[in-house]
Amino acid sequence: MTDRTDVVVVGAGPVGLAAACALWHRGVRARLLEAQPTPQRGSRAVQLHAPTLRVFRELGILAEAEKRGLRIHANEYHLAGGRTLRIELGVNNEPLMLPQEDTCDLLERRLEQLGGRVERGVTVTEVRAHDDQVTVDTEGPAGAVRIEADWVIAADGVRSPIREQLGIGFTGAPVPVDFLIAEGRVEGRPADDAVHYFLGLAGSVVFASLPAGRVRVSGAVSPDHPLTAGGVQRLLDERGPGGLRVASLDRVNGFHSQERIAERLREGRVLLAGDAAHTHSPIGGQGLNLGIQDVHNLAWKLAGVIDGRFTPGLLDSYDTERRQAAGQIVHNTHRFLRVFTLPPAAAQVRNTAWSALESLGLLRRWFAPLLAGWRVRYATEGPAGRGLPRPGTRSPHWTAAPLPDDRYRLVTFGGRSLRLRGVAFAALRPALVRHAHVGRGGPGFVLLRPDGYVAASGTSPGHWAHAERLVAASAADPDPSRGAGTTAPLLWRNTL
């Protein structure tokens, strides 16, 4: 039996669910296949950073996520000797603590509201990428089914069978540290509104509250550290502030991690996302968030290619950009791990340095946005005007309002002439660009992509020309006059 569909998403973890939701949200029918017969259970990834919450808002599940989750307002760094550095994160950097099973449940419910569903117990046995389609062979409750799809998103985990079938290398190495993660109830716990980093001279331990009065305790440990309530208590006694007592545990596990990035994230019409594309140490809670941002980068491009607005070549940027993002996160988490696993003498130096950073305000202004994920940048060519955000960067201030569609957003600043120039620019390709004007500041402009990244910015005619070339290069229709007013190009070129 052979079926036909626009997109097949393989893997119903949070990334696969988010990808399917994002496509259905844009009117693209996506089949979501999952080998396991039942939904995922357990906390697993629990920290949802602010950019991920923006995606949840776009998908319509943020309000329910906040009802189920626990907002974190600060990070507290407890240094040896008794000093505590409390860093208020600010609304743009605050994460939400939510067990992964709740995240998956919310996404699956939303998928069903949009018209999709998870097809469980369906194993993908072979994927063959062709120039014009992808053939996906499956085994499931209906027997052997072949699906012909225009595109496939492989979100099938760190051991991705699809990645291996396509012969895509997974470059990197194991992280040479063992980790312990425990969840349960701890008496004497510190404030629930913060993630607590106990940076002792004997080692570090991270203590984070979860919904319903539970906590998560995690840290790097020796290979022979006991994975028991006694082992967790010993970790808290040796590295914590004192006075913390394990009351009960729901789970305690040890695990290893790796630092790896797929050699390419696109093989023709097959695209890798989430753990199938990259993996790294758990420090900072970046993994699930990195995968959700893969979806945020990919969904508008793929939907635009499918509906004929964007050129298929735009999807090449997914591979380039998300490999860059993964490289930055792997680099950062590697550095975090080194900072949290220093020997006693170096730990003392670290604590002194962190005190200095806090006194200068750098932990709040620089480190908090780094942990949140706002500082992930793409190496985008192009000039930028003085005082304006650089291409390839993203800021919560520019992405505060959800975009109603997947067009570029051109924001102009200054007087009437800049407003007219912006109107003319958007009129060149109204299906791809919408315009907003801010009367103060300027003169200048910022061109934002649908995912909130800066595509171009500037003040000079050269900056404007670069922005026009960029939009034209992404368009499926090379003729900018289609749908534009007859005088729009002339108006744009002659308005000062």
Coordinates of C-alpha atoms in Angstrom, one line a residue:
M1 CA 0.0 0.0 0.0
T2 CA 1.3 3.5 -0.9
D3 CA 0.2 6.8 0.6
R4 CA 1.1 10.3 -0.4
T5 CA 1.7 13.4 1.8
D6 CA 3.4 16.8 1.8
V7 CA 5.7 16.1 4.8
V8 CA 6.6 13.2 7.0
V9 CA 8.0 13.9 10.5
V10 CA 9.7 10.9 12.1
G11 CA 9.8 10.9 15.9
A12 CA 7.1 12.2 18.3
G13 CA 9.4 13.6 20.9
P14 CA 9.0 17.4 21.7
V15 CA 10.9 18.4 18.5
G16 CA 9.0 16.2 16.2
L17 CA 5.7 17.3 17.8
A18 CA 6.7 20.9 17.5
A19 CA 7.6 20.5 13.9
A20 CA 4.3 18.9 13.1
C21 CA 2.4 21.5 15.0
A22 CA 4.3 24.4 13.3
L23 CA 3.5 23.0 9.8
W24 CA -0.2 22.3 10.5
H25 CA -0.3 25.8 12.0
R26 CA 0.8 27.1 8.6
G27 CA -1.6 24.9 6.7
V28 CA 0.8 22.2 5.7
R29 CA -0.3 18.6 6.2
A30 CA 2.4 16.6 8.1
R31 CA 2.2 13.0 9.1
L32 CA 3.9 12.3 12.4
L33 CA 5.3 8.7 12.8
E34 CA 6.5 7.3 16.1
A35 CA 7.9 3.8 16.7
Q36 CA 7.0 3.6 20.4
P37 CA 3.4 2.5 21.0
T38 CA 2.8 4.9 23.9
P39 CA 3.6 8.5 24.7
Q40 CA 6.9 9.5 26.4
R41 CA 6.8 9.6 30.2
G42 CA 9.1 11.2 32.7
S43 CA 10.6 14.6 33.3
R44 CA 13.7 14.4 31.1
A45 CA 14.3 17.9 29.7
V46 CA 12.6 20.3 32.1
Q47 CA 13.9 23.8 31.4
L48 CA 12.2 25.8 28.7
H49 CA 14.1 29.0 27.9
A50 CA 12.4 32.2 26.7
P51 CA 12.9 31.8 22.9
T52 CA 11.2 28.4 23.2
L53 CA 8.3 30.0 25.1
R54 CA 7.9 32.4 22.2
V55 CA 7.4 29.4 19.9
F56 CA 4.8 28.0 22.4
R57 CA 3.0 31.3 22.2
E58 CA 3.0 31.2 18.4
L59 CA 1.5 27.7 18.6
G60 CA -1.1 28.7 21.1
I61 CA 0.0 26.5 24.1
L62 CA 2.0 29.0 26.3
A63 CA -0.9 29.8 28.6
E64 CA -1.5 26.2 29.4
A65 CA 2.2 25.5 29.8
E66 CA 2.5 28.3 32.4
K67 CA -0.4 26.8 34.3
R68 CA 1.3 23.5 34.5
G69 CA 4.9 24.8 35.0
L70 CA 6.9 26.9 37.4
R71 CA 8.4 30.2 36.4
I72 CA 12.0 30.9 37.4
H73 CA 12.8 34.5 38.1
A74 CA 16.5 34.3 39.1
N75 CA 19.7 32.3 39.1
E76 CA 21.4 32.0 42.5
Y77 CA 25.1 31.2 42.6
H78 CA 26.2 30.0 46.0
L79 CA 29.9 30.4 46.4
A80 CA 32.2 28.7 48.9
G81 CA 32.4 30.8 52.0
G82 CA 28.8 31.7 52.2
R83 CA 28.3 34.4 49.6
T84 CA 25.3 34.1 47.3
L85 CA 25.0 36.0 44.0
R86 CA 21.3 36.4 43.1
I87 CA 20.9 37.4 39.4
E88 CA 17.4 38.6 38.6
L89 CA 16.9 37.3 35.0
G90 CA 14.3 39.8 33.8
V91 CA 11.1 38.9 31.9
N92 CA 13.0 38.4 28.6
N93 CA 15.3 35.7 30.1
E94 CA 13.0 33.8 32.5
P95 CA 12.7 30.1 31.8
L96 CA 9.7 27.8 32.7
M97 CA 10.3 24.5 34.5
L98 CA 8.0 21.9 32.9
P99 CA 8.5 18.1 32.8
Q100 CA 9.0 16.9 29.2
E101 CA 5.9 14.6 29.4
D102 CA 3.8 17.7 30.0
T103 CA 5.5 19.5 27.1
C104 CA 4.8 16.5 24.8
D105 CA 1.2 16.3 26.0
L106 CA 0.5 20.0 25.3
L107 CA 2.0 19.7 21.8
E108 CA 0.1 16.6 21.0
R109 CA -3.2 18.1 22.1
R110 CA -2.5 21.1 20.0
L111 CA -1.6 18.9 17.0
E112 CA -4.9 17.2 17.2
Q113 CA -6.7 20.5 17.4
L114 CA -4.9 21.6 14.2
G115 CA -6.0 18.4 12.4
G116 CA -3.0 16.1 12.8
R117 CA -2.2 13.1 15.0
V118 CA 0.6 10.9 16.1
E119 CA 0.7 7.6 14.3
R120 CA 2.2 5.3 17.1
G121 CA 3.8 1.9 16.7
V122 CA 5.0 2.8 13.2
T123 CA 8.6 2.0 12.5
V124 CA 10.4 3.6 9.5
T125 CA 12.4 0.7 7.9
E126 CA 13.9 2.6 5.0
V127 CA 14.2 6.1 3.6
R128 CA 15.2 6.8 0.1
A129 CA 15.7 10.4 -1.0
H130 CA 15.0 11.2 -4.7
D131 CA 15.2 14.5 -6.6
D132 CA 11.5 15.0 -6.6
Q133 CA 10.3 13.1 -3.5
V134 CA 11.3 10.9 -0.5
T135 CA 10.1 7.3 -0.2
V136 CA 9.5 6.2 3.4
D137 CA 8.9 2.5 4.0
T138 CA 7.1 1.7 7.3
E139 CA 5.9 -1.2 9.4
G140 CA 3.0 -0.7 11.8
P141 CA -0.5 -1.8 12.8
A142 CA -1.6 -1.6 9.2
G143 CA 1.3 -3.7 8.0
A144 CA 3.8 -2.5 5.4
V145 CA 3.0 0.9 4.1
R146 CA 5.1 3.0 1.7
I147 CA 4.7 6.8 2.0
E148 CA 5.7 9.1 -0.8
A149 CA 6.4 12.5 0.7
D150 CA 7.7 15.8 -0.7
W151 CA 9.8 16.3 2.4
V152 CA 10.9 14.4 5.5
I153 CA 12.0 15.8 8.9
A154 CA 14.0 13.3 10.9
A155 CA 13.5 14.0 14.6
D156 CA 14.2 10.4 15.5
G157 CA 16.7 11.0 18.3
V158 CA 20.4 10.9 19.0
R159 CA 20.8 7.4 17.5
S160 CA 18.8 8.5 14.4
P161 CA 18.3 5.5 12.1
I162 CA 17.5 7.9 9.3
R163 CA 20.8 9.8 9.7
E164 CA 22.6 6.5 9.7
Q165 CA 20.7 5.2 6.6
L166 CA 21.7 8.4 4.7
G167 CA 25.3 8.0 5.7
I168 CA 25.5 11.3 7.5
G169 CA 28.4 11.5 9.9
F170 CA 27.9 12.5 13.6
T171 CA 31.1 14.2 14.4
G172 CA 32.3 14.7 17.9
A173 CA 33.3 12.8 21.1
P174 CA 31.9 11.6 24.4
V175 CA 31.9 14.0 27.3
P176 CA 34.4 12.6 29.8
V177 CA 32.2 13.2 32.8
D178 CA 29.5 11.1 34.5
F179 CA 26.3 12.8 35.6
L180 CA 23.7 12.2 38.3
I181 CA 20.1 13.4 38.0
A182 CA 17.7 12.9 40.8
E183 CA 14.1 14.1 41.3
G184 CA 11.9 14.0 44.4
R185 CA 11.3 16.0 47.5
V186 CA 13.9 17.7 49.6
E187 CA 13.4 19.3 53.0
G188 CA 15.0 22.7 53.7
R189 CA 15.1 23.5 50.0
P190 CA 15.9 27.1 49.0
A191 CA 13.6 29.5 47.2
D192 CA 11.5 27.9 44.4
D193 CA 11.7 30.9 42.1
A194 CA 15.4 30.4 41.3
V195 CA 17.7 27.8 39.9
H196 CA 20.5 27.3 42.5
Y197 CA 24.1 26.6 41.5
F198 CA 26.2 25.5 44.5
L199 CA 29.8 26.2 43.4
G200 CA 31.7 24.6 46.2
L201 CA 35.4 23.9 46.3
A202 CA 34.6 20.1 46.5
G203 CA 32.5 20.3 43.3
S204 CA 29.2 21.8 42.1
V205 CA 25.6 20.7 42.2
V206 CA 22.6 22.3 40.6
F207 CA 19.3 22.4 42.5
A208 CA 16.1 23.4 40.6
S209 CA 12.5 23.3 41.8
L210 CA 9.9 21.6 39.7
P211 CA 6.1 21.9 39.8
A212 CA 4.1 20.3 42.6
G213 CA 6.8 20.7 45.2
R214 CA 9.4 18.5 43.6
V215 CA 13.0 19.3 42.9
R216 CA 15.7 18.2 40.6
V217 CA 19.3 17.7 41.8
S218 CA 22.1 17.2 39.3
G219 CA 25.8 17.2 39.1
A220 CA 29.0 15.7 37.7
V221 CA 30.0 12.7 39.8
S222 CA 32.7 10.0 39.8
P223 CA 31.8 6.7 38.0
D224 CA 31.4 4.8 41.3
H225 CA 29.1 7.4 43.0
P226 CA 26.1 5.5 44.3
L227 CA 22.8 6.1 42.4
T228 CA 20.8 5.9 45.6
A229 CA 19.0 8.3 48.0
G230 CA 22.2 8.1 50.1
G231 CA 24.3 9.0 47.2
V232 CA 22.1 12.1 46.5
Q233 CA 22.2 13.1 50.2
R234 CA 26.0 12.8 50.1
L235 CA 26.1 15.1 47.0
L236 CA 24.0 17.7 48.8
D237 CA 26.1 17.4 52.0
E238 CA 29.4 17.7 50.3
R239 CA 28.5 20.5 47.8
G240 CA 25.3 22.1 49.1
P241 CA 24.8 24.8 51.7
G242 CA 23.9 22.4 54.5
G243 CA 20.4 21.8 55.9
L244 CA 19.1 20.0 52.8
R245 CA 17.6 16.5 53.5
V246 CA 16.3 14.1 50.9
A247 CA 12.8 13.2 51.9
S248 CA 11.8 10.9 49.0
L249 CA 13.0 10.3 45.5
D250 CA 10.9 9.5 42.4
R251 CA 14.0 8.7 40.3
V252 CA 17.8 8.8 40.4
N253 CA 19.8 8.0 37.3
G254 CA 23.4 8.2 36.1
F255 CA 24.1 8.9 32.5
H256 CA 26.8 9.9 29.9
S257 CA 26.5 12.5 27.2
Q258 CA 28.3 13.3 24.0
E259 CA 29.2 16.4 22.0
R260 CA 28.3 15.7 18.4
I261 CA 26.9 17.6 15.4
A262 CA 25.7 16.0 12.2
E263 CA 28.0 16.7 9.2
R264 CA 25.0 18.1 7.4
L265 CA 21.4 18.7 8.3
R266 CA 20.0 18.5 4.8
E267 CA 20.2 15.5 2.4
G268 CA 18.1 16.6 -0.5
R269 CA 14.5 16.5 0.7
V270 CA 15.4 15.1 4.1
L271 CA 16.2 17.4 7.0
L272 CA 17.5 16.5 10.5
A273 CA 16.3 18.3 13.6
G274 CA 16.8 18.0 17.4
D275 CA 18.9 15.2 18.8
A276 CA 19.2 13.6 15.4
A277 CA 21.2 16.7 14.4
H278 CA 23.2 17.5 17.5
T279 CA 23.8 16.5 21.1
H280 CA 25.8 18.0 24.0
S281 CA 26.2 18.0 27.8
P282 CA 23.1 18.8 29.9
I283 CA 24.6 21.8 31.6
G284 CA 22.4 24.9 31.2
G285 CA 19.4 22.9 29.9
Q286 CA 20.0 23.7 26.3
G287 CA 19.2 20.5 24.4
L288 CA 15.4 20.6 24.0
N289 CA 15.5 24.3 23.4
L290 CA 18.1 24.0 20.6
G291 CA 15.8 21.4 18.9
I292 CA 12.8 23.7 19.2
Q293 CA 14.8 26.5 17.6
D294 CA 15.6 24.1 14.8
V295 CA 11.9 23.9 14.2
H296 CA 11.5 27.7 14.5
N297 CA 14.2 28.2 11.8
L298 CA 12.8 25.5 9.5
A299 CA 9.0 25.7 9.6
W300 CA 8.6 29.1 7.9
K301 CA 11.1 28.2 5.2
L302 CA 9.6 24.8 4.5
A303 CA 6.0 26.0 4.5
G304 CA 7.0 28.9 2.2
V305 CA 8.7 26.6 -0.2
I306 CA 5.6 24.3 -0.2
D307 CA 3.2 27.1 -0.9
G308 CA 5.3 28.5 -3.6
R309 CA 6.4 31.8 -2.0
F310 CA 10.0 30.9 -1.3
T311 CA 12.6 29.3 -3.5
P312 CA 13.7 25.8 -2.4
G313 CA 17.3 27.1 -2.2
L314 CA 16.3 28.9 0.9
L315 CA 16.3 25.6 2.7
D316 CA 20.1 25.4 2.3
S317 CA 20.3 28.1 4.9
Y318 CA 18.7 25.8 7.4
D319 CA 21.7 23.5 7.3
T320 CA 24.2 26.3 7.5
E321 CA 22.5 28.3 10.2
R322 CA 21.5 25.5 12.5
R323 CA 24.9 23.9 12.3
Q324 CA 26.3 27.2 13.4
A325 CA 23.8 27.4 16.3
A326 CA 24.6 23.9 17.4
G327 CA 28.4 24.7 17.3
Q328 CA 27.9 27.7 19.5
I329 CA 25.7 25.7 22.0
V330 CA 28.2 22.8 22.1
H331 CA 31.0 25.3 22.7
N332 CA 29.1 27.1 25.5
T333 CA 28.0 23.9 27.3
H334 CA 31.6 22.6 27.1
R335 CA 32.8 25.7 28.8
F336 CA 30.0 25.6 31.4
L337 CA 31.0 22.0 32.2
R338 CA 34.6 23.0 32.7
V339 CA 33.6 25.9 35.0
F340 CA 31.4 23.6 37.1
T341 CA 34.0 20.8 37.4
L342 CA 37.1 22.7 38.5
P343 CA 39.5 21.4 41.1
P344 CA 39.5 23.3 44.5
A345 CA 42.3 25.9 43.7
A346 CA 40.8 26.8 40.4
A347 CA 37.3 26.8 41.9
Q348 CA 38.4 29.5 44.3
V349 CA 39.6 31.6 41.4
R350 CA 36.4 31.0 39.6
N351 CA 34.3 32.2 42.6
T352 CA 36.4 35.3 42.9
A353 CA 35.9 36.1 39.2
W354 CA 32.2 35.5 39.4
S355 CA 31.9 37.9 42.3
A356 CA 33.7 40.5 40.2
L357 CA 31.4 39.9 37.2
E358 CA 28.3 40.2 39.4
S359 CA 29.5 43.5 40.9
L360 CA 29.9 44.9 37.3
G361 CA 26.4 43.7 36.3
L362 CA 27.8 41.4 33.6
L363 CA 26.1 38.2 34.8
R364 CA 22.7 39.8 34.3
R365 CA 23.5 41.8 31.1
W366 CA 25.6 39.1 29.4
F367 CA 25.4 35.7 31.0
A368 CA 21.6 35.6 31.5
P369 CA 20.8 36.2 27.8
L370 CA 23.5 33.7 26.9
L371 CA 21.8 31.0 29.0
A372 CA 18.4 31.9 27.6
G373 CA 19.7 31.4 24.0
W374 CA 19.3 35.0 22.7
R375 CA 23.0 35.2 21.8
V376 CA 23.0 32.5 19.2
R377 CA 24.0 34.2 16.0
Y378 CA 24.2 33.3 12.3
A379 CA 27.3 34.4 10.3
T380 CA 25.3 36.4 7.8
E381 CA 26.9 38.6 5.2
G382 CA 25.9 42.2 4.9
P383 CA 26.5 45.7 6.4
A384 CA 24.7 47.2 9.4
G385 CA 24.0 50.8 10.2
R386 CA 25.5 52.4 13.3
G387 CA 23.4 51.8 16.4
L388 CA 21.2 49.2 14.7
P389 CA 21.2 45.4 15.3
R390 CA 23.6 43.4 13.1
P391 CA 22.3 40.9 10.6
G392 CA 22.3 37.4 12.0
T393 CA 21.5 38.5 15.5
R394 CA 18.3 38.2 17.5
S395 CA 16.9 40.2 20.4
P396 CA 13.8 39.7 22.6
H397 CA 13.0 43.4 22.0
W398 CA 12.6 42.8 18.2
T399 CA 10.5 39.6 18.7
A400 CA 8.1 40.7 21.4
A401 CA 5.0 40.5 19.2
P402 CA 4.2 37.3 17.4
L403 CA 4.2 37.7 13.6
P404 CA 0.7 37.1 12.1
D405 CA 2.3 35.5 9.0
D406 CA 5.6 34.3 7.6
R407 CA 6.6 37.5 5.8
Y408 CA 9.6 39.6 6.5
R409 CA 8.9 42.6 8.7
L410 CA 10.5 45.8 7.6
V411 CA 10.6 48.4 10.4
T412 CA 11.6 52.0 9.4
F413 CA 12.5 54.8 11.7
G414 CA 12.5 58.6 11.3
G415 CA 10.4 61.0 9.3
R416 CA 8.0 60.8 6.4
S417 CA 10.6 60.0 3.8
L418 CA 11.7 56.8 5.5
R419 CA 8.0 55.8 5.9
L420 CA 7.5 56.2 2.2
R421 CA 10.6 54.3 1.4
G422 CA 9.4 51.5 3.6
V423 CA 6.0 51.5 1.9
A424 CA 7.6 51.3 -1.5
F425 CA 10.0 48.5 -0.4
A426 CA 7.1 46.3 0.9
A427 CA 5.1 47.1 -2.2
L428 CA 7.8 45.4 -4.4
R429 CA 6.9 42.0 -2.9
P430 CA 3.8 42.3 -0.7
A431 CA 3.5 38.5 -0.4
L432 CA 7.0 38.4 1.3
V433 CA 7.3 41.8 3.1
R434 CA 5.1 43.8 5.4
H435 CA 6.0 47.2 6.7
A436 CA 5.7 49.1 10.0
H437 CA 7.0 52.6 10.8
V438 CA 8.2 54.1 14.0
G439 CA 8.3 57.9 13.9
R440 CA 11.0 58.4 16.4
G441 CA 14.7 57.8 15.9
G442 CA 16.4 57.1 12.6
P443 CA 16.7 57.5 9.9
G444 CA 17.2 53.8 9.3
F445 CA 15.5 50.4 9.0
V446 CA 15.6 46.9 10.3
L447 CA 14.5 44.0 8.2
L448 CA 13.4 41.0 10.4
R449 CA 12.9 37.5 9.2
P450 CA 9.8 35.6 10.2
D451 CA 11.8 33.8 13.0
G452 CA 12.8 37.2 14.5
Y453 CA 16.4 37.2 13.3
V454 CA 17.7 40.4 11.7
A455 CA 18.1 39.9 8.0
A456 CA 19.4 43.4 7.2
S457 CA 19.7 46.8 8.8
G458 CA 21.1 50.1 7.8
T459 CA 20.8 53.7 6.8
S460 CA 22.5 54.1 3.4
P461 CA 21.3 53.4 -0.1
G462 CA 23.8 50.5 -0.1
H463 CA 22.1 49.0 2.9
W464 CA 18.7 49.3 1.3
A465 CA 20.0 47.7 -1.9
H466 CA 21.4 44.8 0.1
A467 CA 18.0 44.2 1.8
E468 CA 16.2 44.2 -1.6
R469 CA 18.7 41.7 -3.0
L470 CA 18.2 39.5 0.1
V471 CA 14.5 39.4 -0.2
A472 CA 14.6 38.8 -4.0
A473 CA 17.0 35.9 -3.5
S474 CA 14.5 34.1 -1.2
A475 CA 11.6 34.6 -3.5
A476 CA 10.2 31.8 -5.7
D477 CA 9.0 34.4 -8.2
P478 CA 12.0 36.3 -9.7
D479 CA 9.7 39.1 -11.0
P480 CA 9.2 41.7 -8.3
S481 CA 6.5 43.5 -10.3
R482 CA 4.0 40.7 -9.7
G483 CA 1.5 42.0 -7.1
A484 CA 3.3 45.3 -6.7
G485 CA 2.0 48.7 -7.8
T486 CA 3.3 49.9 -11.2
T487 CA 5.2 52.9 -9.6
A488 CA 6.6 51.1 -6.6
P489 CA 10.1 50.3 -7.8
L490 CA 10.6 53.9 -9.0
L491 CA 9.2 55.4 -5.8
W492 CA 11.6 53.2 -3.7
R493 CA 14.7 54.3 -5.7
N494 CA 14.0 58.0 -5.7
T495 CA 12.6 58.6 -2.2
L496 CA 15.2 60.0 0.3

